[in-house]
PDB file of C-alpha atoms in Angstrom:
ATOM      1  CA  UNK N   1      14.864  10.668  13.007  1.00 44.00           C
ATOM      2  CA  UNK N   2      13.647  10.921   9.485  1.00 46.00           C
ATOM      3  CA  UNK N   3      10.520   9.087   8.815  1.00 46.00           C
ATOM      4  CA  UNK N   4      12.304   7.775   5.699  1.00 46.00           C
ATOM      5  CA  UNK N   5      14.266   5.644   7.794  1.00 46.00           C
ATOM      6  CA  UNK N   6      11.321   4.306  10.368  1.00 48.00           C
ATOM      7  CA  UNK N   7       9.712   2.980   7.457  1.00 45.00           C
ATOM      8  CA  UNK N   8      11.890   1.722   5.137  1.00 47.00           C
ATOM      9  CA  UNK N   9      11.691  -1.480   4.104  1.00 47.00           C
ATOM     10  CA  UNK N  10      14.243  -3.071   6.776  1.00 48.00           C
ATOM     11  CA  UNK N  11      12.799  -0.512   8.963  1.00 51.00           C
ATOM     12  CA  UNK N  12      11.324  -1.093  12.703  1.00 49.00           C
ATOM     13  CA  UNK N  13       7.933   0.539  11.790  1.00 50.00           C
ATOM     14  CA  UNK N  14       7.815  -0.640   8.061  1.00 52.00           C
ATOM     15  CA  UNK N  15       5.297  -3.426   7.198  1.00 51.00           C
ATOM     16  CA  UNK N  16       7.911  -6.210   7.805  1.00 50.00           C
ATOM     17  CA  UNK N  17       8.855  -4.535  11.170  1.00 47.00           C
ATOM     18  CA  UNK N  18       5.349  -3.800  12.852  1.00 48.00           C
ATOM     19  CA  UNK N  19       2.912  -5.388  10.304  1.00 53.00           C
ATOM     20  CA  UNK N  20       1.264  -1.911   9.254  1.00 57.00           C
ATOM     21  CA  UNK N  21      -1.486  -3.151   6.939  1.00 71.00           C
ATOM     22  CA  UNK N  22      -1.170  -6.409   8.018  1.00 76.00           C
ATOM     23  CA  UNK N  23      -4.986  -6.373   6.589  1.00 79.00           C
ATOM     24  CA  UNK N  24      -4.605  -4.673   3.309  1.00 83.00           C
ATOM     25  CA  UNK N  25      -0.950  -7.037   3.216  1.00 83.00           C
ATOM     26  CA  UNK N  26      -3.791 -10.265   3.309  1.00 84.00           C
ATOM     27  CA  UNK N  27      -6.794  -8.553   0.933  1.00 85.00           C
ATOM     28  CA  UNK N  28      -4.356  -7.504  -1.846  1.00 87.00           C
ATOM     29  CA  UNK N  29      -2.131 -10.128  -2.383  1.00 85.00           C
ATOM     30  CA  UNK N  30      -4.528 -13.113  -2.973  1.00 85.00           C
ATOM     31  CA  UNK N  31      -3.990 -11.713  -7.029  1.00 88.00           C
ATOM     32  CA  UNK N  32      -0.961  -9.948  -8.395  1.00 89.00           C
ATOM     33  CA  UNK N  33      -3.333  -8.106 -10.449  1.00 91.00           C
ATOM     34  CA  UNK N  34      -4.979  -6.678  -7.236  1.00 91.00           C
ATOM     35  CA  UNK N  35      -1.359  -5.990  -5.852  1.00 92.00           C
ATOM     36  CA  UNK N  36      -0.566  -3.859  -8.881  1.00 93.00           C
ATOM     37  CA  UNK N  37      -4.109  -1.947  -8.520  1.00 94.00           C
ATOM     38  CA  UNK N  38      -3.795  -1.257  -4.690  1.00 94.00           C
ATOM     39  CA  UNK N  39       0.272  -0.343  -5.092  1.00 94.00           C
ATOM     40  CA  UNK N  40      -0.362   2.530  -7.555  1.00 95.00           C
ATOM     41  CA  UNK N  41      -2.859   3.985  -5.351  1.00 95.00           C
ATOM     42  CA  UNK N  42      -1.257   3.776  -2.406  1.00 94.00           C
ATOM     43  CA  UNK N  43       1.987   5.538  -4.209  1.00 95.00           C
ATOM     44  CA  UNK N  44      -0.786   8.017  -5.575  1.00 95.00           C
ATOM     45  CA  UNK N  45      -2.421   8.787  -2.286  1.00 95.00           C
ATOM     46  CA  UNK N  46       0.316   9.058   0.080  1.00 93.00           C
ATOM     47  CA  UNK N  47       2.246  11.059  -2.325  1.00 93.00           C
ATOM     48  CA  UNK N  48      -0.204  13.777  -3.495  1.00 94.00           C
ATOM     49  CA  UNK N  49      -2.042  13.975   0.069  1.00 92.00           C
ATOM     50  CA  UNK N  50       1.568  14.991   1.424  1.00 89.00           C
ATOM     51  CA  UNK N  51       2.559  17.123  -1.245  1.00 90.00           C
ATOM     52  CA  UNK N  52      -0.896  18.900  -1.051  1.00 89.00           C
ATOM     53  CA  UNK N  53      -0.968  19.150   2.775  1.00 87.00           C
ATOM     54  CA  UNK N  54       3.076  20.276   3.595  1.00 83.00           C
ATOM     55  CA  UNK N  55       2.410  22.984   0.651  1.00 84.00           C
ATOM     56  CA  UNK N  56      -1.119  24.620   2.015  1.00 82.00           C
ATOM     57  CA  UNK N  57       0.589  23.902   5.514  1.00 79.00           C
ATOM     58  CA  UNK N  58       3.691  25.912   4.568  1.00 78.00           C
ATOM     59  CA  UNK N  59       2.451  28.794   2.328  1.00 76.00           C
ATOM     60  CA  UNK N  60      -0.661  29.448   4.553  1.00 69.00           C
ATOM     61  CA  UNK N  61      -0.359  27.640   7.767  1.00 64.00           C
ATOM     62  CA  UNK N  62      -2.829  28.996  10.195  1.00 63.00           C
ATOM     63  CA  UNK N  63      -4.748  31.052   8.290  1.00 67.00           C
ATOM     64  CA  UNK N  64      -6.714  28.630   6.616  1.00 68.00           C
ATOM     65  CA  UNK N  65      -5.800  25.829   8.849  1.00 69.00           C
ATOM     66  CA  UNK N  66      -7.764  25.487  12.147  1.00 68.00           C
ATOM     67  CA  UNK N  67      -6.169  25.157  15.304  1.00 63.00           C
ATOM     68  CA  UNK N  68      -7.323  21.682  16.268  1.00 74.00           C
ATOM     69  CA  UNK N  69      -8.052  18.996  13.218  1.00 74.00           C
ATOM     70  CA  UNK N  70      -4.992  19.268  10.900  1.00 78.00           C
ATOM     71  CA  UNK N  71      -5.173  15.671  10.954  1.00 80.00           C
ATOM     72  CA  UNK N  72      -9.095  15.744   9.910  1.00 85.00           C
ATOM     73  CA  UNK N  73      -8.073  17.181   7.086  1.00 85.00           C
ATOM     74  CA  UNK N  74      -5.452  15.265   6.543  1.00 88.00           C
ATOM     75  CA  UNK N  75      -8.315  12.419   5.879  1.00 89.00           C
ATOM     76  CA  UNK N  76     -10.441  14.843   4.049  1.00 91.00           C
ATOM     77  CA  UNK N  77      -7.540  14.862   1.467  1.00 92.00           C
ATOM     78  CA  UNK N  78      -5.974  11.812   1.131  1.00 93.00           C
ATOM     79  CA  UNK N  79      -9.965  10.495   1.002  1.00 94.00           C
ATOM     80  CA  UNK N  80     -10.543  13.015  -1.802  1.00 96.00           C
ATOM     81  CA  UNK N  81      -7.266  12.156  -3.524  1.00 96.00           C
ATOM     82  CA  UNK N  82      -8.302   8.011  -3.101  1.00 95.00           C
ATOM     83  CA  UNK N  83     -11.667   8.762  -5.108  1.00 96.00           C
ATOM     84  CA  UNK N  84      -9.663  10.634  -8.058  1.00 96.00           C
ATOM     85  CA  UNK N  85      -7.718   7.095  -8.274  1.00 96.00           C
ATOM     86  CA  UNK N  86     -10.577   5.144  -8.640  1.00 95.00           C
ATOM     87  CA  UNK N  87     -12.486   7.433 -11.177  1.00 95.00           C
ATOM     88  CA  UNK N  88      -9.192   7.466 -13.352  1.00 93.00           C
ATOM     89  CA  UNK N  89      -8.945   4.051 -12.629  1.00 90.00           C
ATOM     90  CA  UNK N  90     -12.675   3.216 -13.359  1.00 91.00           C
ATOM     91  CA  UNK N  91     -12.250   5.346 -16.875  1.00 90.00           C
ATOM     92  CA  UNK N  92      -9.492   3.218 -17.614  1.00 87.00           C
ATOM     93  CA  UNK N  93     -11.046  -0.457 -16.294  1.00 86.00           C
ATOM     94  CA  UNK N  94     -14.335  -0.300 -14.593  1.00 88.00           C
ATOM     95  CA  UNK N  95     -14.416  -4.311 -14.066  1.00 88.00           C
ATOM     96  CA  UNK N  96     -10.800  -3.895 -11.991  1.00 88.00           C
ATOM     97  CA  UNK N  97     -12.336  -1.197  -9.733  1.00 90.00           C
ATOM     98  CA  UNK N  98     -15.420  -3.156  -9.041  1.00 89.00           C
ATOM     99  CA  UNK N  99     -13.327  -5.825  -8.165  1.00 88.00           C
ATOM    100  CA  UNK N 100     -11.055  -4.074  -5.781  1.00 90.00           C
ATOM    101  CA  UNK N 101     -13.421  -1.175  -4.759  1.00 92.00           C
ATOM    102  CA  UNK N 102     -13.295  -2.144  -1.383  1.00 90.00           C
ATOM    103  CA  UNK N 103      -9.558  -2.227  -0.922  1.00 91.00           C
ATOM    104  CA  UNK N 104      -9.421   1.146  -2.801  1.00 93.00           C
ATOM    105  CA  UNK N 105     -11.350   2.717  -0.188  1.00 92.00           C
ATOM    106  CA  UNK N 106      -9.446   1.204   2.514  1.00 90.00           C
ATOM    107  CA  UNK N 107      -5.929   2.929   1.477  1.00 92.00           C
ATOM    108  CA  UNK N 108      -6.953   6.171   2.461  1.00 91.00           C
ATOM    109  CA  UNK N 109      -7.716   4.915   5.990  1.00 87.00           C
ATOM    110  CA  UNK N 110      -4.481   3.639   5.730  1.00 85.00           C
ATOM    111  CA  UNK N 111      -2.716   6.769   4.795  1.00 86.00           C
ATOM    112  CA  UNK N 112      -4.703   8.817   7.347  1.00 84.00           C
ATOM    113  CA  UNK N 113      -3.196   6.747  10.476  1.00 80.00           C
ATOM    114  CA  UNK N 114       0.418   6.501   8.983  1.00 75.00           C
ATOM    115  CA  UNK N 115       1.880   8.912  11.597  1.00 73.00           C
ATOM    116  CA  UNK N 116       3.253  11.079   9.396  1.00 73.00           C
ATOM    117  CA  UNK N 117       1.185  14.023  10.210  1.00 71.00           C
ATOM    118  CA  UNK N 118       1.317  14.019  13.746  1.00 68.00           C
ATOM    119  CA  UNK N 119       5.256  13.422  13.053  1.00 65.00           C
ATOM    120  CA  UNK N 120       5.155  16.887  11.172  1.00 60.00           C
ATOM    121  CA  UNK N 121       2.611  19.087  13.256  1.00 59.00           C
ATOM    122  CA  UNK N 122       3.636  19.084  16.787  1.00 49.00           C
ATOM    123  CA  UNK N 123       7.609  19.970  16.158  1.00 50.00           C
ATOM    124  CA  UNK N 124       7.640  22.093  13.194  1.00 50.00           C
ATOM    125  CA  UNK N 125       4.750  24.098  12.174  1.00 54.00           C
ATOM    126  CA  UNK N 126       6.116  24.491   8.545  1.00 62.00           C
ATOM    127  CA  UNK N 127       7.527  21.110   7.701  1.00 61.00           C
ATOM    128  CA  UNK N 128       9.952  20.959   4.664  1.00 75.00           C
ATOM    129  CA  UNK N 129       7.361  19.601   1.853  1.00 78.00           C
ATOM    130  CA  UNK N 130      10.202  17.604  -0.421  1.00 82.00           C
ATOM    131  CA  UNK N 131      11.131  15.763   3.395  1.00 82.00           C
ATOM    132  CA  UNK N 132       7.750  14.564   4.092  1.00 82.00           C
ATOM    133  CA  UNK N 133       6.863  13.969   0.336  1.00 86.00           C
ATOM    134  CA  UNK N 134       9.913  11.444   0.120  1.00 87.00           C
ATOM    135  CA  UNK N 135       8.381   9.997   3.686  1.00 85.00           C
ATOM    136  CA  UNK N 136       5.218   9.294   2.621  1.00 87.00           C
ATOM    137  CA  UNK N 137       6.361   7.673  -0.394  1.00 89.00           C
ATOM    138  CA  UNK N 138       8.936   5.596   1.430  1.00 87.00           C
ATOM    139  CA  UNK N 139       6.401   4.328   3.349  1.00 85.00           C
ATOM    140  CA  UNK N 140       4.016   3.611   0.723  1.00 89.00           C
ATOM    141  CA  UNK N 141       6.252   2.071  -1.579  1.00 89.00           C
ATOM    142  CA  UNK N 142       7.212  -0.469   1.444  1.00 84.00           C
ATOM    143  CA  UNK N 143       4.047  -1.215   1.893  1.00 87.00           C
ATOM    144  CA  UNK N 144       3.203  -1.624  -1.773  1.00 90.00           C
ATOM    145  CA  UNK N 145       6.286  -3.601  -2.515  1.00 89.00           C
ATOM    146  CA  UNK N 146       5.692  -6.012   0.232  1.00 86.00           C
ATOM    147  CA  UNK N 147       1.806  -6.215  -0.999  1.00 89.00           C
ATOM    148  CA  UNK N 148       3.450  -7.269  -4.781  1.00 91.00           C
ATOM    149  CA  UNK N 149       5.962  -9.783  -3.566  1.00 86.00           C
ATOM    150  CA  UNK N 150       3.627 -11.379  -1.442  1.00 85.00           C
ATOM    151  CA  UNK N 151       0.999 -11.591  -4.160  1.00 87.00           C
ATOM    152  CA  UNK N 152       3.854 -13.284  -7.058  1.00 88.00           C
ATOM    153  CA  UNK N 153       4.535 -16.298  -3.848  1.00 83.00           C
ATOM    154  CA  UNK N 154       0.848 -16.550  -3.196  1.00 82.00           C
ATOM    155  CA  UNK N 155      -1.170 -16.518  -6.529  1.00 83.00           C
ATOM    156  CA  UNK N 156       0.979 -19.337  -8.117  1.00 81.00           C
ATOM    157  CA  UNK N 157       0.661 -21.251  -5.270  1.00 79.00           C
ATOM    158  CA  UNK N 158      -3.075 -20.577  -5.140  1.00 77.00           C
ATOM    159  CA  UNK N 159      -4.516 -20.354  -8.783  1.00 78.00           C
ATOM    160  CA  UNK N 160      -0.710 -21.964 -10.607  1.00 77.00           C
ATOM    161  CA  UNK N 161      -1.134 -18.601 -12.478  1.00 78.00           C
ATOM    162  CA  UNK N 162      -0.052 -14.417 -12.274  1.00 82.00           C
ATOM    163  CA  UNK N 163      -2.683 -11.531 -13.076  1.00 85.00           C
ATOM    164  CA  UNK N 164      -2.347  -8.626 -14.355  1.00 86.00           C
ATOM    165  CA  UNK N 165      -5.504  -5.414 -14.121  1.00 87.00           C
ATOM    166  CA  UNK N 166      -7.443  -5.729 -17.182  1.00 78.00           C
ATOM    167  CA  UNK N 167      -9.779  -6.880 -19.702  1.00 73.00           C
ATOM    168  CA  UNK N 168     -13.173  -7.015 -19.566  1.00 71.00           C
ATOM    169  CA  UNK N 169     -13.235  -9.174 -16.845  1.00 70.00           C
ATOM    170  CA  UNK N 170     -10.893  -7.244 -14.525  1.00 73.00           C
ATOM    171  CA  UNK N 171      -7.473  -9.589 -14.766  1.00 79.00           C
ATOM    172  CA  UNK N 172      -5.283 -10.041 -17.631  1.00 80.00           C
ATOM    173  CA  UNK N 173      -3.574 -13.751 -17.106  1.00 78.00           C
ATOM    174  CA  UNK N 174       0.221 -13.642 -18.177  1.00 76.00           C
ATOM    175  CA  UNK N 175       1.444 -16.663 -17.075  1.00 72.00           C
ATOM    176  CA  UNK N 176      -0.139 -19.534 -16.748  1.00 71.00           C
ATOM    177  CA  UNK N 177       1.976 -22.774 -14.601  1.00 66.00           C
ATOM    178  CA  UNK N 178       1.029 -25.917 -15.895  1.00 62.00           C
ATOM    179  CA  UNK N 179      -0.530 -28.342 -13.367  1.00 58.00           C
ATOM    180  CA  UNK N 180       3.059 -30.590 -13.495  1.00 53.00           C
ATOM    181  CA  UNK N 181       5.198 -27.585 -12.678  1.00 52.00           C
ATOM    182  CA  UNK N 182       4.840 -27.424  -9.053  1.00 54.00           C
ATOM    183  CA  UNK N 183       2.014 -28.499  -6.612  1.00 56.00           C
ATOM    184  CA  UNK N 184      -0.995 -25.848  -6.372  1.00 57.00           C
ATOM    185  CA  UNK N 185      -1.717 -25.461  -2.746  1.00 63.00           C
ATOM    186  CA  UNK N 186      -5.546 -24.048  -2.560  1.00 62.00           C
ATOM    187  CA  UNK N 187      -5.765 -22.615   1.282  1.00 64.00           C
ATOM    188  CA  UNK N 188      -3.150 -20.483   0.376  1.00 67.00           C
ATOM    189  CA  UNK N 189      -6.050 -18.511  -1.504  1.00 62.00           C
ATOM    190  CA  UNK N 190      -7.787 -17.919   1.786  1.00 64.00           C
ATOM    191  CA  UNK N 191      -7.217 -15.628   4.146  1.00 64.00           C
ATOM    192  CA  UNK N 192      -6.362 -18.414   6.758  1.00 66.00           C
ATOM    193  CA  UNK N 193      -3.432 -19.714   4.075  1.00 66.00           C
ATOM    194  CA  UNK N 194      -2.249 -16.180   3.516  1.00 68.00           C
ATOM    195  CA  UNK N 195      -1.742 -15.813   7.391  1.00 68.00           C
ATOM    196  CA  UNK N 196      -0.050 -18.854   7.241  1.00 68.00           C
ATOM    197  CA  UNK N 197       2.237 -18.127   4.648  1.00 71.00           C
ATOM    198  CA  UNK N 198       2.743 -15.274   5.756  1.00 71.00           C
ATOM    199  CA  UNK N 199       3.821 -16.348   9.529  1.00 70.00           C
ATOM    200  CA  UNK N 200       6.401 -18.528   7.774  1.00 69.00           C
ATOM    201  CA  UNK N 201       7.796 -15.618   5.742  1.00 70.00           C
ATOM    202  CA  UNK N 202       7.855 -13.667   9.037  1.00 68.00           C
ATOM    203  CA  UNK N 203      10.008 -16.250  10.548  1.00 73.00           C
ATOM    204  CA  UNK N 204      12.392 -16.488   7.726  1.00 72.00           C
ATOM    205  CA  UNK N 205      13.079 -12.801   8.128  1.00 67.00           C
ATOM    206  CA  UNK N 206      13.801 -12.459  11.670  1.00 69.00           C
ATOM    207  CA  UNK N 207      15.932 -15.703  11.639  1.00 75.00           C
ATOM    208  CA  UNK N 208      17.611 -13.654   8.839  1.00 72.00           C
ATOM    209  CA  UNK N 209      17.672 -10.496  10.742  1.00 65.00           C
ATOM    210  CA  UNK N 210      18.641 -12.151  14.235  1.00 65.00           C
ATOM    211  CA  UNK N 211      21.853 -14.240  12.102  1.00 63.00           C
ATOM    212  CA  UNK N 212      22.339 -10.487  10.530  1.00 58.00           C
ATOM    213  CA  UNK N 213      22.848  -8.874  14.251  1.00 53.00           C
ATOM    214  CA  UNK N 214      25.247 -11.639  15.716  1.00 53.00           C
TER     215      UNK N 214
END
């Protein structure tokens, strides 16, 4: 089965599925601002370390890959490709890459322990490179879309605002919710009130899903 499927959104091994970056899910969406910073890296880093890897793996293959550790340097690359996002990034906005430096270095851990290379080694020593390309970003832009639509539920409820990376002091605010609009609910800032929240979204989908299968 194509990856592509696995980890689509509605998938059984997507985010919503299995809770893959459950973590990074919690970290990034306290601010939409941060959910727009760690989405285009993850799209970056999944895509490029895939496109990079399936085309040395299928022009050279074993002659400049060892034997044992095509998944080290699997890491090696999507690590290399995670510090070109954050030097762009950091020439663009230093103040949003400060603020989410952590996080950036955390997606190519992510990307490194997707699957999708030990999906591609073990069967077919010369994987089609547009297949697992359009894989990796399927999975990453599950990931990253569930990271954004968390983060536009959470912030308002949190801060009765939404963010956006920039300015000098790493958010942009464009939208402010006056204090009468709705009731602010401050623990859903915390980690503790994101897990919360984000049990109760949980629930809503599989209620959905399990009324969906009957």
């Amino acid at each position: 089965m194509s990856l592509s499927r696995q980890y689509s959104f509605w998938g059984s091994l997507s985010p919503l599925g299995g809770l893959m970056g459950a973590g990074l899910l919690i970290m990034a969406s306290a601010r939409l601002s941060w959910a727009i910073t760690i989405a285009g890296c993850l799209f970056w880093v999944y895509g490029f370390t895939a496109l990079v890897f399936s085309s040395l793996l299928n022009s050279a293959g074993d002659k400049i890959f060892p034997v044992k550790g095509k998944a080290v340097i699997y890491t090696c690359l999507a690590s290399f490709f995670g510090a070109i996002y954050i030097f762009l990034f950091w020439l663009l906005c230093p103040f949003v890459v400060f603020e989410n430096f952590m996080l950036l270095c955390l997606v190519p851990l992510f990307c490194a322990s997707s699957g999708i290379v030990e999906q591609v080694l073990p069967e077919n020593a010369r994987p089609d490179v547009f297949e697992h390309v359009s894989d990796a970003v399927s999975q990453a832009a599950s990931l990253a879309g569930l990271i954004i639509v968390f983060s536009i539920v959470r912030e308002p409820l949190s801060y009765c605002s939404l963010s956006f990376p920039g300015t000098f002091q790493g958010m942009l605010t464009i939208m402010y919710f006056t204090e009468g609009a709705f009731f602010p609910i401050g623990i859903f800032g915390s980690s503790a009130g994101a897990l919360l929240l984000l049990g109760y979204i949980i629930c809503l989908y599989q209620s959905s899903k399990g009324n969906k299968g009957e």
